Amino acid sequence: MAALTYDQKMARTYRLGAELKGSGKFDAVPGLDRAPGKGQKYTYRVDVEQGLGLDAALFAEAVQKTLNDDRSWAHDGARTFERISSGKPDFVITLASPGTTAEWCAKSGLDTTEDNVSCDSASTERVMINAYRWAQGSETYGDKIHEYRQMLINHEVGHRLGHGHVTCDKDGELAPVMQQQTKFLDHDGIHCRPNPWPYPRS
């Protein structure tokens, strides 16, 4: 049987319980993914909680591909992102069970238990990606799981880069990537369309 491609793996959901509380122990994904661009360079490490049963290398590949996409925060060469596994990174993108995500987010005064979401735990080095959401997606995105995962990465790293929450203003507009799209697309009688990118039109 041929190995699945990156896009095929990113189009699948994976089994993971909404109530899972993992060990709280992390493994750094080994290796180095060099920054492809010339802009302001950010280094990051990818940590995956032990025992999740998810593909850690796929997660790391998704982070690197997503952040360095021209539609992402690397837009127009402004920034470039490099994954390291040793040394001191600018931040640590962490894939963790819902229970462990909640613990780390609480350190920064954030409650992720309602709606089972992710967060940038700003008072720590960790940008927390909730493994339940990574594995299963959200009602707002339906079967567009690949796009949903791109949105998760871009949204939480967007917080780390200093962006706050916003919403779309007009019916039928793309939701800004900094809208809380796991929770809602529509608000105040306005219908927003799902969008994983800070610069979707590039």
PDB file of C-alpha atoms in Angstrom:
ATOM      1  CA  MET A   1       0.000   0.000   0.000  1.00  0.00           C
ATOM      2  CA  ALA A   2       1.374   3.409  -0.942  1.00  0.00           C
ATOM      3  CA  ALA A   3       2.157   5.749   1.935  1.00  0.00           C
ATOM      4  CA  LEU A   4      -0.348   8.560   2.355  1.00  0.00           C
ATOM      5  CA  THR A   5       0.713  11.967   1.096  1.00  0.00           C
ATOM      6  CA  TYR A   6       0.855  15.004   3.376  1.00  0.00           C
ATOM      7  CA  ASP A   7      -2.428  16.298   1.937  1.00  0.00           C
ATOM      8  CA  GLN A   8      -4.131  12.922   2.427  1.00  0.00           C
ATOM      9  CA  LYS A   9      -3.015  12.757   6.064  1.00  0.00           C
ATOM     10  CA  MET A  10      -4.159  16.327   6.654  1.00  0.00           C
ATOM     11  CA  ALA A  11      -7.597  15.533   5.207  1.00  0.00           C
ATOM     12  CA  ARG A  12      -8.291  12.761   7.746  1.00  0.00           C
ATOM     13  CA  THR A  13      -9.653  12.956  11.255  1.00  0.00           C
ATOM     14  CA  TYR A  14      -8.065  10.896  14.035  1.00  0.00           C
ATOM     15  CA  ARG A  15      -9.493   9.329  17.157  1.00  0.00           C
ATOM     16  CA  LEU A  16      -8.974  11.295  20.353  1.00  0.00           C
ATOM     17  CA  GLY A  17     -11.291  11.793  23.309  1.00  0.00           C
ATOM     18  CA  ALA A  18     -12.724  15.218  24.147  1.00  0.00           C
ATOM     19  CA  GLU A  19     -12.063  14.572  27.862  1.00  0.00           C
ATOM     20  CA  LEU A  20      -8.543  13.150  27.531  1.00  0.00           C
ATOM     21  CA  LYS A  21      -6.053  14.239  30.186  1.00  0.00           C
ATOM     22  CA  GLY A  22      -2.558  13.191  29.176  1.00  0.00           C
ATOM     23  CA  SER A  23       0.641  12.706  31.182  1.00  0.00           C
ATOM     24  CA  GLY A  24       1.741  16.334  30.914  1.00  0.00           C
ATOM     25  CA  LYS A  25       5.126  15.096  29.643  1.00  0.00           C
ATOM     26  CA  PHE A  26       6.315  16.351  26.254  1.00  0.00           C
ATOM     27  CA  ASP A  27       8.710  15.168  23.582  1.00  0.00           C
ATOM     28  CA  ALA A  28      10.296  17.683  21.223  1.00  0.00           C
ATOM     29  CA  VAL A  29       9.939  16.642  17.590  1.00  0.00           C
ATOM     30  CA  PRO A  30      13.542  16.038  16.482  1.00  0.00           C
ATOM     31  CA  GLY A  31      15.221  17.738  13.556  1.00  0.00           C
ATOM     32  CA  LEU A  32      15.550  21.168  12.001  1.00  0.00           C
ATOM     33  CA  ASP A  33      13.304  22.848   9.433  1.00  0.00           C
ATOM     34  CA  ARG A  34      15.230  25.850   8.153  1.00  0.00           C
ATOM     35  CA  ALA A  35      13.508  29.203   7.712  1.00  0.00           C
ATOM     36  CA  PRO A  36      12.875  29.524   3.966  1.00  0.00           C
ATOM     37  CA  GLY A  37      12.556  33.319   3.843  1.00  0.00           C
ATOM     38  CA  LYS A  38      14.605  36.446   4.451  1.00  0.00           C
ATOM     39  CA  GLY A  39      12.213  38.337   6.738  1.00  0.00           C
ATOM     40  CA  GLN A  40      12.305  38.694  10.521  1.00  0.00           C
ATOM     41  CA  LYS A  41      13.170  35.204  11.728  1.00  0.00           C
ATOM     42  CA  TYR A  42      11.259  33.429  14.479  1.00  0.00           C
ATOM     43  CA  THR A  43      12.458  30.131  15.863  1.00  0.00           C
ATOM     44  CA  TYR A  44      10.076  27.652  17.416  1.00  0.00           C
ATOM     45  CA  ARG A  45      10.123  24.141  18.819  1.00  0.00           C
ATOM     46  CA  VAL A  46       7.333  21.616  18.398  1.00  0.00           C
ATOM     47  CA  ASP A  47       6.465  19.596  21.512  1.00  0.00           C
ATOM     48  CA  VAL A  48       3.953  16.757  21.457  1.00  0.00           C
ATOM     49  CA  GLU A  49       2.507  15.312  24.645  1.00  0.00           C
ATOM     50  CA  GLN A  50       3.446  11.690  25.197  1.00  0.00           C
ATOM     51  CA  GLY A  51       0.778   9.046  24.640  1.00  0.00           C
ATOM     52  CA  LEU A  52      -1.552  10.949  22.288  1.00  0.00           C
ATOM     53  CA  GLY A  53      -1.144   8.411  19.486  1.00  0.00           C
ATOM     54  CA  LEU A  54      -1.000  11.209  16.908  1.00  0.00           C
ATOM     55  CA  ASP A  55       1.589  11.669  14.156  1.00  0.00           C
ATOM     56  CA  ALA A  56       4.071  14.132  15.670  1.00  0.00           C
ATOM     57  CA  ALA A  57       6.075  14.503  12.449  1.00  0.00           C
ATOM     58  CA  LEU A  58       2.900  15.382  10.530  1.00  0.00           C
ATOM     59  CA  PHE A  59       2.037  18.045  13.108  1.00  0.00           C
ATOM     60  CA  ALA A  60       5.539  19.539  12.871  1.00  0.00           C
ATOM     61  CA  GLU A  61       5.386  19.521   9.064  1.00  0.00           C
ATOM     62  CA  ALA A  62       1.981  21.214   9.147  1.00  0.00           C
ATOM     63  CA  VAL A  63       3.249  23.992  11.418  1.00  0.00           C
ATOM     64  CA  GLN A  64       6.267  24.721   9.221  1.00  0.00           C
ATOM     65  CA  LYS A  65       4.311  24.604   5.949  1.00  0.00           C
ATOM     66  CA  THR A  66       1.449  26.705   7.322  1.00  0.00           C
ATOM     67  CA  LEU A  67       3.476  29.479   8.965  1.00  0.00           C
ATOM     68  CA  ASN A  68       5.767  29.904   5.959  1.00  0.00           C
ATOM     69  CA  ASP A  69       2.913  30.051   3.437  1.00  0.00           C
ATOM     70  CA  ASP A  70       2.596  33.458   1.749  1.00  0.00           C
ATOM     71  CA  ARG A  71      -1.023  33.586   2.948  1.00  0.00           C
ATOM     72  CA  SER A  72       0.184  33.242   6.548  1.00  0.00           C
ATOM     73  CA  TRP A  73       2.262  35.481   8.851  1.00  0.00           C
ATOM     74  CA  ALA A  74       5.221  35.113   6.438  1.00  0.00           C
ATOM     75  CA  HIS A  75       3.224  37.215   3.938  1.00  0.00           C
ATOM     76  CA  ASP A  76       5.314  39.347   1.543  1.00  0.00           C
ATOM     77  CA  GLY A  77       8.523  38.156   3.178  1.00  0.00           C
ATOM     78  CA  ALA A  78       7.798  40.019   6.430  1.00  0.00           C
ATOM     79  CA  ARG A  79       8.607  37.027   8.632  1.00  0.00           C
ATOM     80  CA  THR A  80      10.106  33.588   8.309  1.00  0.00           C
ATOM     81  CA  PHE A  81       9.810  30.658  10.711  1.00  0.00           C
ATOM     82  CA  GLU A  82      12.400  28.023  11.606  1.00  0.00           C
ATOM     83  CA  ARG A  83      11.765  24.864  13.604  1.00  0.00           C
ATOM     84  CA  ILE A  84      14.545  23.895  15.980  1.00  0.00           C
ATOM     85  CA  SER A  85      14.656  21.010  18.439  1.00  0.00           C
ATOM     86  CA  SER A  86      17.470  22.231  20.711  1.00  0.00           C
ATOM     87  CA  GLY A  87      18.482  25.633  22.033  1.00  0.00           C
ATOM     88  CA  LYS A  88      16.147  28.439  23.072  1.00  0.00           C
ATOM     89  CA  PRO A  89      13.239  29.048  20.693  1.00  0.00           C
ATOM     90  CA  ASP A  90      11.071  32.167  20.543  1.00  0.00           C
ATOM     91  CA  PHE A  91       8.058  29.985  21.349  1.00  0.00           C
ATOM     92  CA  VAL A  92       7.020  26.331  21.617  1.00  0.00           C
ATOM     93  CA  ILE A  93       4.048  25.065  19.641  1.00  0.00           C
ATOM     94  CA  THR A  94       2.634  22.307  21.800  1.00  0.00           C
ATOM     95  CA  LEU A  95       0.161  19.597  20.813  1.00  0.00           C
ATOM     96  CA  ALA A  96      -1.490  18.427  24.012  1.00  0.00           C
ATOM     97  CA  SER A  97      -4.561  16.636  25.347  1.00  0.00           C
ATOM     98  CA  PRO A  98      -7.554  18.803  26.349  1.00  0.00           C
ATOM     99  CA  GLY A  99      -6.698  18.385  30.035  1.00  0.00           C
ATOM    100  CA  THR A 100      -3.061  19.407  29.632  1.00  0.00           C
ATOM    101  CA  THR A 101      -4.024  22.268  27.295  1.00  0.00           C
ATOM    102  CA  ALA A 102      -6.390  23.580  29.985  1.00  0.00           C
ATOM    103  CA  GLU A 103      -3.626  23.413  32.619  1.00  0.00           C
ATOM    104  CA  TRP A 104      -1.153  25.400  30.542  1.00  0.00           C
ATOM    105  CA  CYS A 105      -3.734  27.932  29.408  1.00  0.00           C
ATOM    106  CA  ALA A 106      -4.852  28.488  33.005  1.00  0.00           C
ATOM    107  CA  LYS A 107      -1.269  29.602  33.811  1.00  0.00           C
ATOM    108  CA  SER A 108      -2.031  32.623  31.602  1.00  0.00           C
ATOM    109  CA  GLY A 109      -5.535  33.154  33.005  1.00  0.00           C
ATOM    110  CA  LEU A 110      -7.299  31.509  30.058  1.00  0.00           C
ATOM    111  CA  ASP A 111     -10.106  28.963  30.328  1.00  0.00           C
ATOM    112  CA  THR A 112     -10.104  26.526  27.404  1.00  0.00           C
ATOM    113  CA  THR A 113     -12.515  24.046  28.970  1.00  0.00           C
ATOM    114  CA  GLU A 114     -15.616  25.780  27.624  1.00  0.00           C
ATOM    115  CA  ASP A 115     -15.843  24.738  23.951  1.00  0.00           C
ATOM    116  CA  ASN A 116     -12.609  22.714  24.385  1.00  0.00           C
ATOM    117  CA  VAL A 117     -10.356  25.197  22.583  1.00  0.00           C
ATOM    118  CA  SER A 118      -6.645  26.017  22.154  1.00  0.00           C
ATOM    119  CA  CYS A 119      -4.724  29.071  23.400  1.00  0.00           C
ATOM    120  CA  ASP A 120      -1.526  31.050  23.374  1.00  0.00           C
ATOM    121  CA  SER A 121      -0.385  30.710  26.978  1.00  0.00           C
ATOM    122  CA  ALA A 122       1.263  34.125  26.783  1.00  0.00           C
ATOM    123  CA  SER A 123       2.905  34.131  30.216  1.00  0.00           C
ATOM    124  CA  THR A 124       4.718  30.889  29.272  1.00  0.00           C
ATOM    125  CA  GLU A 125       6.683  29.899  26.153  1.00  0.00           C
ATOM    126  CA  ARG A 126       3.880  27.611  24.976  1.00  0.00           C
ATOM    127  CA  VAL A 127       1.358  28.100  22.204  1.00  0.00           C
ATOM    128  CA  MET A 128      -1.106  25.317  23.065  1.00  0.00           C
ATOM    129  CA  ILE A 129      -2.897  23.377  20.318  1.00  0.00           C
ATOM    130  CA  ASN A 130      -5.695  21.217  21.723  1.00  0.00           C
ATOM    131  CA  ALA A 131      -5.138  17.697  20.358  1.00  0.00           C
ATOM    132  CA  TYR A 132      -8.864  16.948  20.403  1.00  0.00           C
ATOM    133  CA  ARG A 133      -9.477  19.833  17.998  1.00  0.00           C
ATOM    134  CA  TRP A 134      -6.426  18.909  15.914  1.00  0.00           C
ATOM    135  CA  ALA A 135      -7.682  15.320  15.627  1.00  0.00           C
ATOM    136  CA  GLN A 136     -11.414  15.935  15.256  1.00  0.00           C
ATOM    137  CA  GLY A 137     -11.918  19.477  13.947  1.00  0.00           C
ATOM    138  CA  SER A 138     -14.968  21.623  14.688  1.00  0.00           C
ATOM    139  CA  GLU A 139     -18.586  21.910  13.595  1.00  0.00           C
ATOM    140  CA  THR A 140     -17.817  25.293  12.030  1.00  0.00           C
ATOM    141  CA  TYR A 141     -15.424  23.744   9.505  1.00  0.00           C
ATOM    142  CA  GLY A 142     -17.255  20.448   8.981  1.00  0.00           C
ATOM    143  CA  ASP A 143     -15.148  18.083   6.870  1.00  0.00           C
ATOM    144  CA  LYS A 144     -12.608  20.788   5.925  1.00  0.00           C
ATOM    145  CA  ILE A 145     -10.181  19.413   8.482  1.00  0.00           C
ATOM    146  CA  HIS A 146      -6.983  20.426   6.650  1.00  0.00           C
ATOM    147  CA  GLU A 147      -8.105  24.064   6.485  1.00  0.00           C
ATOM    148  CA  TYR A 148      -9.235  23.908  10.102  1.00  0.00           C
ATOM    149  CA  ARG A 149      -5.778  22.773  11.211  1.00  0.00           C
ATOM    150  CA  GLN A 150      -4.178  25.628   9.272  1.00  0.00           C
ATOM    151  CA  MET A 151      -6.535  28.047  11.007  1.00  0.00           C
ATOM    152  CA  LEU A 152      -5.640  26.646  14.452  1.00  0.00           C
ATOM    153  CA  ILE A 153      -1.921  27.186  13.843  1.00  0.00           C
ATOM    154  CA  ASN A 154      -2.323  30.651  12.321  1.00  0.00           C
ATOM    155  CA  HIS A 155      -4.796  31.848  14.965  1.00  0.00           C
ATOM    156  CA  GLU A 156      -2.772  30.821  18.021  1.00  0.00           C
ATOM    157  CA  VAL A 157       0.563  31.974  16.571  1.00  0.00           C
ATOM    158  CA  GLY A 158      -1.238  35.208  15.629  1.00  0.00           C
ATOM    159  CA  HIS A 159      -1.837  35.778  19.344  1.00  0.00           C
ATOM    160  CA  ARG A 160       1.869  35.166  20.009  1.00  0.00           C
ATOM    161  CA  LEU A 161       2.663  37.813  17.387  1.00  0.00           C
ATOM    162  CA  GLY A 162       0.418  40.298  19.230  1.00  0.00           C
ATOM    163  CA  HIS A 163      -2.945  40.022  17.461  1.00  0.00           C
ATOM    164  CA  GLY A 164      -6.213  40.031  19.405  1.00  0.00           C
ATOM    165  CA  HIS A 165      -9.642  38.683  18.509  1.00  0.00           C
ATOM    166  CA  VAL A 166     -11.685  40.297  15.729  1.00  0.00           C
ATOM    167  CA  THR A 167     -14.817  39.330  13.787  1.00  0.00           C
ATOM    168  CA  CYS A 168     -16.044  39.794  10.237  1.00  0.00           C
ATOM    169  CA  ASP A 169     -18.171  42.924   9.670  1.00  0.00           C
ATOM    170  CA  LYS A 170     -20.283  42.083   6.630  1.00  0.00           C
ATOM    171  CA  ASP A 171     -22.556  39.220   5.720  1.00  0.00           C
ATOM    172  CA  GLY A 172     -20.769  36.663   3.534  1.00  0.00           C
ATOM    173  CA  GLU A 173     -17.249  37.955   4.277  1.00  0.00           C
ATOM    174  CA  LEU A 174     -14.372  35.672   5.091  1.00  0.00           C
ATOM    175  CA  ALA A 175     -13.881  35.440   8.840  1.00  0.00           C
ATOM    176  CA  PRO A 176     -10.590  37.051   9.870  1.00  0.00           C
ATOM    177  CA  VAL A 177      -8.106  34.407  11.023  1.00  0.00           C
ATOM    178  CA  MET A 178      -8.239  36.059  14.475  1.00  0.00           C
ATOM    179  CA  GLN A 179     -11.982  35.370  14.788  1.00  0.00           C
ATOM    180  CA  GLN A 180     -12.687  32.537  17.245  1.00  0.00           C
ATOM    181  CA  GLN A 181     -13.730  30.239  14.415  1.00  0.00           C
ATOM    182  CA  THR A 182     -13.788  27.061  16.505  1.00  0.00           C
ATOM    183  CA  LYS A 183     -16.614  28.635  18.528  1.00  0.00           C
ATOM    184  CA  PHE A 184     -18.575  30.522  15.859  1.00  0.00           C
ATOM    185  CA  LEU A 185     -18.668  31.797  12.293  1.00  0.00           C
ATOM    186  CA  ASP A 186     -21.904  33.773  12.607  1.00  0.00           C
ATOM    187  CA  HIS A 187     -22.494  36.636  15.043  1.00  0.00           C
ATOM    188  CA  ASP A 188     -25.044  39.412  15.474  1.00  0.00           C
ATOM    189  CA  GLY A 189     -26.984  38.288  12.408  1.00  0.00           C
ATOM    190  CA  ILE A 190     -23.845  38.356  10.222  1.00  0.00           C
ATOM    191  CA  HIS A 191     -22.749  35.203   8.409  1.00  0.00           C
ATOM    192  CA  CYS A 192     -18.955  34.807   8.079  1.00  0.00           C
ATOM    193  CA  ARG A 193     -17.232  32.218   5.899  1.00  0.00           C
ATOM    194  CA  PRO A 194     -14.472  29.992   7.300  1.00  0.00           C
ATOM    195  CA  ASN A 195     -10.951  31.201   6.550  1.00  0.00           C
ATOM    196  CA  PRO A 196      -7.634  29.818   7.827  1.00  0.00           C
ATOM    197  CA  TRP A 197      -5.334  32.589   6.578  1.00  0.00           C
ATOM    198  CA  PRO A 198      -4.257  36.075   7.705  1.00  0.00           C
ATOM    199  CA  TYR A 199      -3.798  37.062   4.007  1.00  0.00           C
ATOM    200  CA  PRO A 200      -6.198  34.785   2.123  1.00  0.00           C
ATOM    201  CA  ARG A 201      -6.011  36.703  -1.136  1.00  0.00           C
ATOM    202  CA  SER A 202      -2.285  36.326  -1.820  1.00  0.00           C
TER     203      SER A 202
END
